[in-house]
Amino acid sequence: MAVTVLVYIFYILTTILLACFGCFLCACAYLHYLHSITAHIPGPPRSSFILGNLPDYWEYKAATGRTVGEFLVEKRFEYGPIFIMFFMQRAIVFLGDSSYLRHVFINNHKSLCKGDFLYHKIGFIYGERGSGYGLVANTDEALWHKRRQLIEPAFHRKCLRGFMNNFNNVCNRFLTRIGTVADGEKPTSMVSEFSKVTLEAISQVAFNINTHAIEHPDSPFPQAIRISLMAVQDNMNMPLNSTMLAIYQFKLFQNATKKKQLDAVRFLRKFAHDCVTARKKDMADSKAVPDDLLSLLVNSSLSMDDIADEFLTVFVGGQQTTADSLSFTLYEIISNPHVEAKILQEVNEVLGERDYVEFDDLAKLTYLGQVLEESLRKHPIAPGPSRHLVKGLTVGEYYIPKGIGINSLQLFFSMNPEIWKNPEVFDPERFANVKNIPNFSMTHFPFSIGPRNCVGQTFAKFESKVILAKLLQKFQFTLLPGQTDRMEARLTLTPRDGVMCCVTRRK
């Protein structure tokens, strides 16, 4: 009997080993096929047949501490405006020429789709539903289009005009907080401070919710968002699909970091459900509710989970991207006193003794707008467009087969001296007259390009102008020694050093 059991175990183990070996052979055959059909496209040699160019990036990161975007910029200038990289079973063609971008992302956008491999890892963290199938992560084109049409009215310029009181009130609370920092004479991270005010702004305008993040240092929301974004980045850094990453749902495979990340995602998801439930109850009880994004979502035909997806997409995305952008911008303003002086002159001319920013003031703050655009050029926050080809497409002189990834980065263009003279220099005057910049919309796209550009870009620009105008009117900042503009990837790009500052009241 014992011998029979051993024989069965031997057969089972042999079968498993053969199956694994067969899968390995199939994977190798697929990689060989992938390499052969793309061999004509320029790019760096693969350092590993299985891992592709991943070891090259790992070595680069270990040596420099820089991001994958900066690594890719080096490859773009080494191999030209079109090149291919391999990340295990994924082959991605990168485009660094404006005519290529227009040809692919505008003229042939119907030949593209969002790939499940990447975007499901944004919506689902280790198998836990975060922003789920929200606008950013949704890969179903028809479904995405319906969601976009539903959400767009809440971020229309005419709608945002009515929220100037919200912008000013939230900013006044922020100024009170910064005043406390100044009086305490202790340095602070402006990345952290901006995260609080942008969180409160999106919460007030889109959902009529007060998170108390500005006044209460123990508010759980800023930390939960920061941890969840780090979790998304960790997900994306792992060359496994979202289904396989769900193994971390089991405590056996969790370490302290992954447990904390899952807890943060669950906390935010529960908060979204609670907010939606409360708004639904208010509507059912015929209470007066604001005409905001949350009401639009609740009045739609979306399910509870779908509403929570869009809630978290806007709640998290609308907060972090603007906070990171403001942080880089403030760093550059402090580092360039002549820029700060010119901003203050303009703010004084437009606002005078007023500390309330009117809607009509926004258009008059032209130089401040140029400063924000230059900051987005030099420090693009959001990742570039990332798609898959649903059918083969010729780009330039190269045919790119169906199924291959096709990406671009704002950094390919913003760091190109053929487009921007002295690209490392912070010079807002570049944007004084964008009509003189060739192919401007294809070389400067901080809010992405094509039909899937950022729905909240007007909101972000309005909010940023109000915050910076009021903040610089009242306070001045000094960077601590050792602060740099080095970037760190947390889905979006954030200042690695935190923009640590000493704050004083402006006399």
Coordinates of C-alpha atoms in Angstrom, one line a residue:
M1 CA 0.0 0.0 0.0
A2 CA 2.8 2.4 1.0
V3 CA 4.6 1.6 -2.3
T4 CA 1.5 2.4 -4.3
V5 CA 1.0 5.8 -2.5
L6 CA 4.7 6.6 -3.2
V7 CA 4.2 5.7 -6.9
Y8 CA 1.2 8.0 -7.1
I9 CA 3.1 10.8 -5.5
F10 CA 5.9 10.3 -7.9
Y11 CA 3.5 10.4 -10.9
I12 CA 1.9 13.6 -9.5
L13 CA 5.2 15.4 -8.9
T14 CA 6.5 14.3 -12.3
T15 CA 3.3 15.6 -14.0
I16 CA 3.6 18.9 -12.2
L17 CA 7.3 19.3 -13.2
L18 CA 6.6 18.4 -16.8
A19 CA 3.7 20.9 -16.8
C20 CA 6.0 23.6 -15.4
F21 CA 8.7 22.8 -17.9
G22 CA 6.1 22.9 -20.7
C23 CA 4.9 26.3 -19.5
F24 CA 8.5 27.5 -19.4
L25 CA 9.2 26.3 -22.9
C26 CA 6.0 28.0 -24.1
A27 CA 7.0 31.2 -22.4
C28 CA 10.5 31.0 -24.0
A29 CA 8.9 30.3 -27.4
Y30 CA 6.7 33.4 -27.0
L31 CA 9.6 35.6 -26.0
H32 CA 11.6 34.4 -29.0
Y33 CA 8.6 35.2 -31.2
L34 CA 8.2 38.6 -29.6
H35 CA 11.9 39.4 -30.1
S36 CA 11.9 38.2 -33.7
I37 CA 8.8 40.3 -34.8
T38 CA 10.3 43.5 -33.3
A39 CA 14.0 43.0 -34.1
H40 CA 13.8 45.7 -36.8
I41 CA 12.9 48.4 -34.2
P42 CA 16.0 50.2 -32.6
G43 CA 16.6 49.8 -28.9
P44 CA 19.2 48.8 -26.3
P45 CA 20.3 45.1 -26.3
R46 CA 18.5 42.9 -23.7
S47 CA 20.7 41.9 -20.8
S48 CA 18.5 38.9 -20.1
F49 CA 16.4 36.7 -22.4
I50 CA 13.7 36.3 -19.8
L51 CA 13.8 39.6 -18.0
G52 CA 14.7 41.7 -21.0
N53 CA 15.9 45.2 -20.0
L54 CA 14.7 45.0 -16.4
P55 CA 18.2 44.3 -15.0
D56 CA 19.5 47.4 -16.9
Y57 CA 17.0 49.6 -15.1
W58 CA 17.7 47.9 -11.7
E59 CA 21.4 48.5 -12.1
Y60 CA 20.7 52.1 -13.2
K61 CA 18.4 52.7 -10.2
A62 CA 21.0 51.2 -7.7
A63 CA 23.7 53.4 -9.1
T64 CA 21.8 56.7 -9.4
G65 CA 18.7 56.5 -7.3
R66 CA 16.7 57.9 -10.3
T67 CA 13.3 57.0 -11.7
V68 CA 12.4 54.8 -14.6
G69 CA 11.4 57.9 -16.5
E70 CA 14.9 59.4 -16.2
F71 CA 16.3 56.0 -17.3
L72 CA 14.1 56.1 -20.4
V73 CA 15.1 59.6 -21.2
E74 CA 18.7 58.5 -21.5
K75 CA 17.7 55.7 -23.8
R76 CA 15.6 58.1 -26.0
F77 CA 18.7 60.3 -26.6
E78 CA 20.9 57.3 -27.1
Y79 CA 18.7 55.4 -29.6
G80 CA 16.6 58.1 -31.2
P81 CA 12.9 59.2 -31.3
I82 CA 11.6 55.6 -31.6
F83 CA 13.0 52.7 -29.6
I84 CA 11.8 49.5 -28.0
M85 CA 12.3 48.1 -24.5
F86 CA 11.5 44.6 -23.1
F87 CA 10.2 44.1 -19.6
M88 CA 9.8 40.3 -19.3
Q89 CA 6.9 39.4 -21.6
R90 CA 6.0 43.0 -22.4
A91 CA 7.5 44.8 -25.3
I92 CA 7.0 48.6 -25.3
V93 CA 7.8 51.0 -28.1
F94 CA 8.6 54.5 -26.9
L95 CA 8.0 57.6 -29.0
G96 CA 10.0 60.8 -28.7
D97 CA 8.9 62.8 -31.8
S98 CA 5.9 65.1 -32.0
S99 CA 4.9 63.9 -35.4
Y100 CA 4.9 60.3 -34.2
L101 CA 2.7 61.3 -31.2
R102 CA 0.2 63.0 -33.5
H103 CA 0.1 60.1 -35.9
V104 CA -0.4 57.5 -33.1
F105 CA -2.4 59.1 -30.3
I106 CA -4.5 61.5 -32.3
N107 CA -4.9 60.3 -35.9
N108 CA -4.9 56.6 -35.0
H109 CA -6.3 56.6 -31.5
K110 CA -8.9 54.0 -32.5
S111 CA -6.0 51.6 -33.1
L112 CA -5.1 51.8 -29.4
C113 CA -6.4 50.4 -26.2
K114 CA -5.4 50.5 -22.6
G115 CA -3.8 47.3 -21.6
D116 CA -5.3 45.3 -18.7
F117 CA -1.8 44.2 -17.4
L118 CA -0.8 47.8 -16.4
Y119 CA -4.1 49.5 -15.6
H120 CA -5.7 46.7 -13.6
K121 CA -2.7 47.1 -11.3
I122 CA -3.6 50.7 -10.8
G123 CA -7.2 49.9 -9.9
F124 CA -6.6 46.8 -7.8
I125 CA -3.9 46.7 -5.2
Y126 CA -2.7 43.1 -4.5
G127 CA -6.2 42.1 -5.6
E128 CA -7.9 44.6 -3.3
R129 CA -10.3 47.0 -5.2
G130 CA -9.1 50.6 -4.8
S131 CA -10.1 52.9 -7.7
G132 CA -11.2 49.8 -9.5
Y133 CA -12.5 50.6 -13.0
G134 CA -12.5 54.4 -12.5
L135 CA -11.6 56.8 -15.4
V136 CA -7.9 56.3 -15.1
A137 CA -7.8 52.5 -14.9
N138 CA -10.8 51.7 -17.1
T139 CA -9.8 49.7 -20.2
D140 CA -13.2 49.3 -21.8
E141 CA -13.4 52.1 -24.3
A142 CA -17.3 52.3 -24.6
L143 CA -17.7 52.2 -20.8
W144 CA -14.9 54.8 -20.3
H145 CA -16.6 57.1 -22.8
K146 CA -19.9 57.0 -20.9
R147 CA -18.2 57.6 -17.6
R148 CA -16.2 60.5 -19.0
Q149 CA -19.4 62.2 -20.4
L150 CA -21.0 61.7 -17.0
I151 CA -18.1 63.3 -15.0
E152 CA -17.0 66.1 -17.4
P153 CA -19.8 68.6 -16.5
A154 CA -18.5 68.8 -12.9
F155 CA -15.2 70.1 -14.0
H156 CA -16.4 72.5 -16.7
R157 CA -15.1 76.0 -16.5
K158 CA -18.6 77.4 -16.0
C159 CA -19.3 75.0 -13.1
L160 CA -15.9 75.7 -11.4
R161 CA -16.6 79.5 -11.5
G162 CA -19.3 78.8 -8.9
F163 CA -16.7 77.2 -6.6
M164 CA -14.4 80.2 -6.1
N165 CA -15.7 80.7 -2.6
N166 CA -14.7 77.1 -1.9
F167 CA -11.2 77.6 -3.3
N168 CA -10.7 80.8 -1.3
N169 CA -12.1 79.4 2.0
V170 CA -10.0 76.3 1.8
C171 CA -7.0 78.4 1.1
N172 CA -7.7 80.7 4.0
R173 CA -7.7 77.7 6.3
F174 CA -4.4 76.7 4.7
L175 CA -2.9 80.1 5.4
T176 CA -3.9 79.8 9.0
R177 CA -2.1 76.5 9.2
I178 CA 1.1 78.0 7.5
G179 CA 0.9 80.9 9.9
T180 CA 1.1 78.4 12.8
V181 CA 4.1 76.8 11.1
A182 CA 5.8 80.2 10.7
D183 CA 5.1 81.2 14.3
G184 CA 6.5 77.8 15.5
E185 CA 9.7 78.5 13.7
K186 CA 10.2 74.9 12.8
P187 CA 10.9 73.6 9.2
T188 CA 8.1 71.8 7.4
S189 CA 7.7 69.7 4.3
M190 CA 5.7 71.7 1.8
V191 CA 4.9 68.4 0.0
S192 CA 3.1 67.4 3.1
E193 CA 1.4 70.8 3.6
F194 CA 0.3 71.0 -0.1
S195 CA -1.2 67.5 0.2
K196 CA -3.5 68.7 2.9
V197 CA -4.8 71.8 1.1
T198 CA -5.3 70.0 -2.2
L199 CA -7.1 67.2 -0.5
E200 CA -9.5 69.6 1.2
A201 CA -10.0 71.5 -2.1
I202 CA -11.1 68.4 -4.1
S203 CA -13.1 67.2 -1.2
Q204 CA -15.1 70.4 -0.8
V205 CA -15.6 71.1 -4.5
A206 CA -16.3 67.6 -5.8
F207 CA -18.0 66.0 -2.8
N208 CA -18.9 68.7 -0.2
I209 CA -16.9 66.8 2.4
N210 CA -14.6 68.3 5.1
T211 CA -11.7 65.9 5.8
H212 CA -10.2 68.3 8.4
A213 CA -6.8 67.4 6.9
I214 CA -5.5 71.0 7.1
E215 CA -6.2 71.6 10.8
H216 CA -5.7 68.1 12.3
P217 CA -2.2 66.6 12.0
D218 CA -3.6 63.2 12.9
S219 CA -6.1 63.2 10.0
P220 CA -5.8 59.7 8.5
F221 CA -6.5 60.8 4.9
P222 CA -3.1 62.2 3.7
Q223 CA -1.2 59.2 5.0
A224 CA -3.7 56.7 3.6
I225 CA -3.5 58.3 0.2
R226 CA 0.3 58.4 0.3
I227 CA 0.6 54.8 1.3
S228 CA -2.0 53.7 -1.3
L229 CA -0.1 55.5 -4.1
M230 CA 3.1 53.8 -2.9
A231 CA 1.2 50.5 -3.1
V232 CA 0.2 51.2 -6.7
Q233 CA 3.8 52.0 -7.6
D234 CA 5.0 48.8 -5.9
N235 CA 2.3 46.9 -7.9
M236 CA 3.5 48.4 -11.2
N237 CA 7.2 47.7 -10.4
M238 CA 6.4 43.9 -10.1
P239 CA 6.4 42.1 -13.5
L240 CA 3.3 40.1 -12.5
N241 CA -0.3 40.7 -13.5
S242 CA -2.9 41.8 -11.0
T243 CA -4.4 38.3 -10.6
M244 CA -1.1 36.9 -9.5
L245 CA -0.5 39.8 -7.2
A246 CA -3.7 38.8 -5.3
I247 CA -1.5 36.2 -3.5
Y248 CA -0.6 39.0 -1.1
Q249 CA -4.2 38.9 0.2
F250 CA -3.1 36.0 2.2
K251 CA -1.4 36.9 5.5
L252 CA 1.2 34.1 4.9
F253 CA 2.6 36.2 2.1
Q254 CA 2.3 39.7 3.7
N255 CA 5.0 41.7 5.3
A256 CA 4.4 44.7 7.4
T257 CA 4.6 47.1 4.4
K258 CA 2.0 45.2 2.3
K259 CA -0.3 44.9 5.3
K260 CA -0.1 48.6 5.8
Q261 CA -0.8 49.2 2.1
L262 CA -3.8 46.9 2.0
D263 CA -5.2 48.6 5.2
A264 CA -4.8 52.0 3.6
V265 CA -6.7 50.9 0.4
R266 CA -9.5 49.3 2.5
F267 CA -9.8 52.5 4.6
L268 CA -10.2 54.7 1.6
R269 CA -12.6 52.3 -0.1
K270 CA -14.8 52.2 3.1
F271 CA -14.7 56.0 3.2
A272 CA -15.9 56.2 -0.4
H273 CA -18.8 53.8 0.3
D274 CA -19.8 55.7 3.5
C275 CA -19.8 59.1 1.6
V276 CA -21.9 57.7 -1.2
T277 CA -24.3 56.0 1.3
A278 CA -24.7 59.2 3.2
R279 CA -25.5 61.3 0.1
K280 CA -28.0 58.7 -1.1
K281 CA -29.8 58.9 2.2
D282 CA -29.9 62.7 2.1
M283 CA -31.4 62.5 -1.3
A284 CA -34.0 59.8 -0.3
D285 CA -34.9 62.1 2.7
S286 CA -35.4 65.0 0.3
K287 CA -32.7 67.0 1.9
A288 CA -31.0 69.8 0.0
V289 CA -27.7 68.5 -1.5
P290 CA -25.1 70.4 -3.5
D291 CA -25.0 70.2 -7.3
D292 CA -21.5 68.6 -7.3
L293 CA -19.8 65.5 -8.7
L294 CA -21.0 63.2 -6.0
S295 CA -24.6 64.1 -6.8
L296 CA -24.0 63.5 -10.5
L297 CA -22.6 60.1 -9.7
V298 CA -25.4 59.1 -7.3
N299 CA -28.1 60.2 -9.7
S300 CA -26.6 58.1 -12.5
S301 CA -27.2 54.4 -13.2
L302 CA -23.9 53.4 -11.8
S303 CA -23.7 50.7 -9.2
M304 CA -22.3 51.4 -5.7
D305 CA -18.9 49.9 -6.6
D306 CA -18.7 51.9 -9.8
I307 CA -19.5 55.2 -8.0
A308 CA -16.9 54.3 -5.4
D309 CA -14.4 53.7 -8.2
E310 CA -14.9 57.2 -9.7
F311 CA -15.1 58.8 -6.2
L312 CA -11.6 57.4 -5.3
T313 CA -10.2 58.2 -8.7
V314 CA -11.0 61.9 -8.3
F315 CA -10.4 62.0 -4.5
V316 CA -6.9 60.5 -4.7
G317 CA -5.8 61.7 -8.2
G318 CA -7.2 65.2 -7.8
Q319 CA -5.3 65.6 -4.6
Q320 CA -1.9 64.1 -5.2
T321 CA -1.1 65.4 -8.7
T322 CA -1.8 69.0 -7.8
A323 CA 0.1 68.8 -4.5
D324 CA 3.2 67.4 -6.3
S325 CA 3.0 70.1 -9.0
L326 CA 2.7 72.9 -6.4
S327 CA 5.6 71.5 -4.5
F328 CA 7.9 71.5 -7.5
T329 CA 6.7 74.9 -8.4
L330 CA 7.4 76.4 -5.0
Y331 CA 10.9 74.8 -5.1
E332 CA 11.6 76.5 -8.4
I333 CA 10.2 79.9 -7.2
I334 CA 12.4 79.8 -4.1
S335 CA 15.4 78.8 -6.1
N336 CA 14.8 81.7 -8.6
P337 CA 14.3 84.9 -6.6
H338 CA 13.7 86.9 -9.8
V339 CA 10.8 84.7 -10.6
E340 CA 9.4 85.2 -7.1
A341 CA 9.8 89.0 -7.4
K342 CA 7.9 89.0 -10.7
I343 CA 5.0 86.9 -9.3
L344 CA 4.7 89.2 -6.3
Q345 CA 4.6 92.2 -8.5
E346 CA 1.8 90.6 -10.6
V347 CA -0.2 89.5 -7.5
N348 CA 0.1 93.0 -6.1
E349 CA -1.1 94.6 -9.4
V350 CA -4.1 92.2 -9.7
L351 CA -5.2 91.8 -6.1
G352 CA -3.9 95.0 -4.5
E353 CA -4.9 94.9 -0.9
R354 CA -7.5 92.1 -1.5
D355 CA -6.8 88.6 -0.2
Y356 CA -9.8 87.2 -2.1
V357 CA -9.1 85.8 -5.6
E358 CA -12.0 86.5 -7.9
F359 CA -12.7 84.3 -10.9
D360 CA -11.8 87.1 -13.3
D361 CA -8.5 87.5 -11.5
L362 CA -7.3 84.1 -12.7
A363 CA -7.0 85.2 -16.3
K364 CA -5.0 88.3 -15.2
L365 CA -2.4 86.2 -13.3
T366 CA -0.7 85.5 -16.6
Y367 CA 2.9 85.3 -15.4
L368 CA 1.8 83.0 -12.5
G369 CA 0.2 80.8 -15.2
Q370 CA 3.5 80.7 -17.1
V371 CA 5.4 79.7 -13.9
L372 CA 3.0 76.8 -13.4
E373 CA 3.4 75.7 -17.0
E374 CA 7.2 75.9 -16.8
S375 CA 7.1 73.8 -13.7
L376 CA 5.0 71.2 -15.4
R377 CA 7.4 71.2 -18.3
K378 CA 10.5 70.6 -16.2
H379 CA 8.8 68.4 -13.6
P380 CA 6.0 66.5 -15.3
I381 CA 3.9 64.9 -12.6
A382 CA 1.7 62.4 -14.4
P383 CA 2.9 59.4 -16.4
G384 CA 2.7 59.7 -20.2
P385 CA 0.1 58.0 -22.4
S386 CA 0.5 54.2 -22.3
R387 CA -1.5 52.0 -24.7
H388 CA -1.5 48.8 -26.7
L389 CA -2.0 48.4 -30.4
V390 CA -5.1 46.5 -31.3
K391 CA -3.8 46.4 -34.9
G392 CA -0.4 46.8 -36.5
L393 CA 0.7 50.4 -37.3
T394 CA 3.5 52.0 -39.2
V395 CA 5.2 54.8 -37.3
G396 CA 7.9 56.6 -39.2
E397 CA 9.8 53.9 -41.1
Y398 CA 9.0 51.2 -38.6
Y399 CA 6.1 48.7 -38.6
I400 CA 4.9 48.0 -35.0
P401 CA 2.9 44.7 -34.8
K402 CA -0.4 44.3 -33.1
G403 CA -0.3 43.7 -29.3
I404 CA 2.9 45.7 -28.7
G405 CA 2.8 48.5 -26.1
I406 CA 3.3 52.0 -27.3
N407 CA 4.2 54.8 -24.8
S408 CA 5.6 58.3 -24.5
L409 CA 6.8 60.5 -21.8
Q410 CA 6.6 64.3 -21.3
L411 CA 10.3 64.2 -20.3
F412 CA 11.3 63.1 -23.8
F413 CA 10.3 66.5 -25.0
S414 CA 10.8 68.8 -22.0
M415 CA 14.4 67.8 -21.7
N416 CA 15.1 68.0 -25.4
P417 CA 17.4 71.0 -26.2
E418 CA 16.2 71.0 -29.8
I419 CA 12.7 72.0 -28.5
W420 CA 13.6 74.0 -25.4
K421 CA 16.8 76.0 -25.2
N422 CA 18.7 75.1 -22.0
P423 CA 16.0 72.7 -20.8
E424 CA 17.5 72.4 -17.3
V425 CA 17.0 76.2 -16.7
F426 CA 13.7 77.3 -15.1
D427 CA 12.4 80.0 -17.5
P428 CA 8.6 80.8 -17.4
E429 CA 9.1 83.3 -20.2
R430 CA 9.1 80.3 -22.6
F431 CA 5.3 80.3 -22.2
A432 CA 4.8 84.0 -22.9
N433 CA 3.5 83.2 -26.4
V434 CA 2.9 79.5 -27.0
K435 CA 1.7 80.2 -30.6
N436 CA 5.4 80.5 -31.5
I437 CA 6.2 77.0 -30.2
P438 CA 6.0 74.4 -33.1
N439 CA 3.7 71.5 -32.4
F440 CA 3.1 72.9 -28.9
S441 CA 0.3 70.5 -28.0
M442 CA 2.4 67.5 -29.0
T443 CA 5.5 68.6 -27.1
H444 CA 3.9 70.0 -23.9
F445 CA 1.3 67.6 -22.6
P446 CA 1.4 67.5 -18.8
F447 CA -2.2 66.4 -18.6
S448 CA -1.7 63.7 -21.3
I449 CA -2.9 63.8 -24.9
G450 CA -5.7 62.5 -27.0
P451 CA -9.3 61.8 -25.9
R452 CA -8.1 60.4 -22.5
N453 CA -6.5 63.6 -21.3
C454 CA -7.0 64.6 -17.7
V455 CA -10.6 65.6 -17.0
G456 CA -9.6 67.7 -14.0
Q457 CA -6.9 69.9 -15.7
T458 CA -8.9 73.1 -15.5
F459 CA -9.7 72.5 -11.9
A460 CA -6.0 71.9 -11.1
K461 CA -5.0 75.2 -12.9
F462 CA -7.6 77.2 -11.1
E463 CA -6.8 75.7 -7.7
S464 CA -3.0 76.2 -8.2
K465 CA -3.3 79.8 -9.0
V466 CA -5.5 80.6 -6.0
I467 CA -3.3 78.7 -3.6
L468 CA 0.0 80.2 -4.9
A469 CA -1.2 83.8 -5.2
K470 CA -2.6 83.8 -1.7
L471 CA 0.3 81.9 -0.2
L472 CA 3.1 84.0 -1.7
Q473 CA 1.2 87.2 -0.8
K474 CA 1.4 86.3 2.9
F475 CA 4.5 84.2 3.4
Q476 CA 8.1 83.7 2.2
F477 CA 10.0 80.5 2.2
T478 CA 13.7 79.4 2.5
L479 CA 14.8 75.9 1.5
L480 CA 16.8 73.9 4.0
P481 CA 20.3 73.0 3.0
G482 CA 20.5 69.9 0.8
Q483 CA 17.1 70.2 -0.8
T484 CA 17.0 69.2 -4.5
D485 CA 14.4 68.8 -7.2
R486 CA 15.2 65.1 -7.5
M487 CA 12.1 63.0 -8.3
E488 CA 10.5 60.0 -6.6
A489 CA 7.9 57.8 -8.3
R490 CA 4.7 57.1 -6.4
L491 CA 2.5 56.6 -9.5
T492 CA 2.9 60.4 -9.9
L493 CA 6.3 62.0 -9.5
T494 CA 6.9 63.8 -6.2
P495 CA 9.9 65.8 -4.9
R496 CA 12.1 63.2 -3.3
D497 CA 13.4 65.5 -0.5
G498 CA 10.0 66.9 0.5
V499 CA 10.7 70.6 -0.3
M500 CA 11.7 71.2 3.4
C501 CA 11.3 74.9 4.2
C502 CA 11.6 77.5 6.9
V503 CA 8.5 79.8 6.7
T504 CA 8.2 83.4 7.7
R505 CA 5.5 86.0 7.4
R506 CA 6.0 88.4 4.6
K507 CA 6.4 92.0 5.8

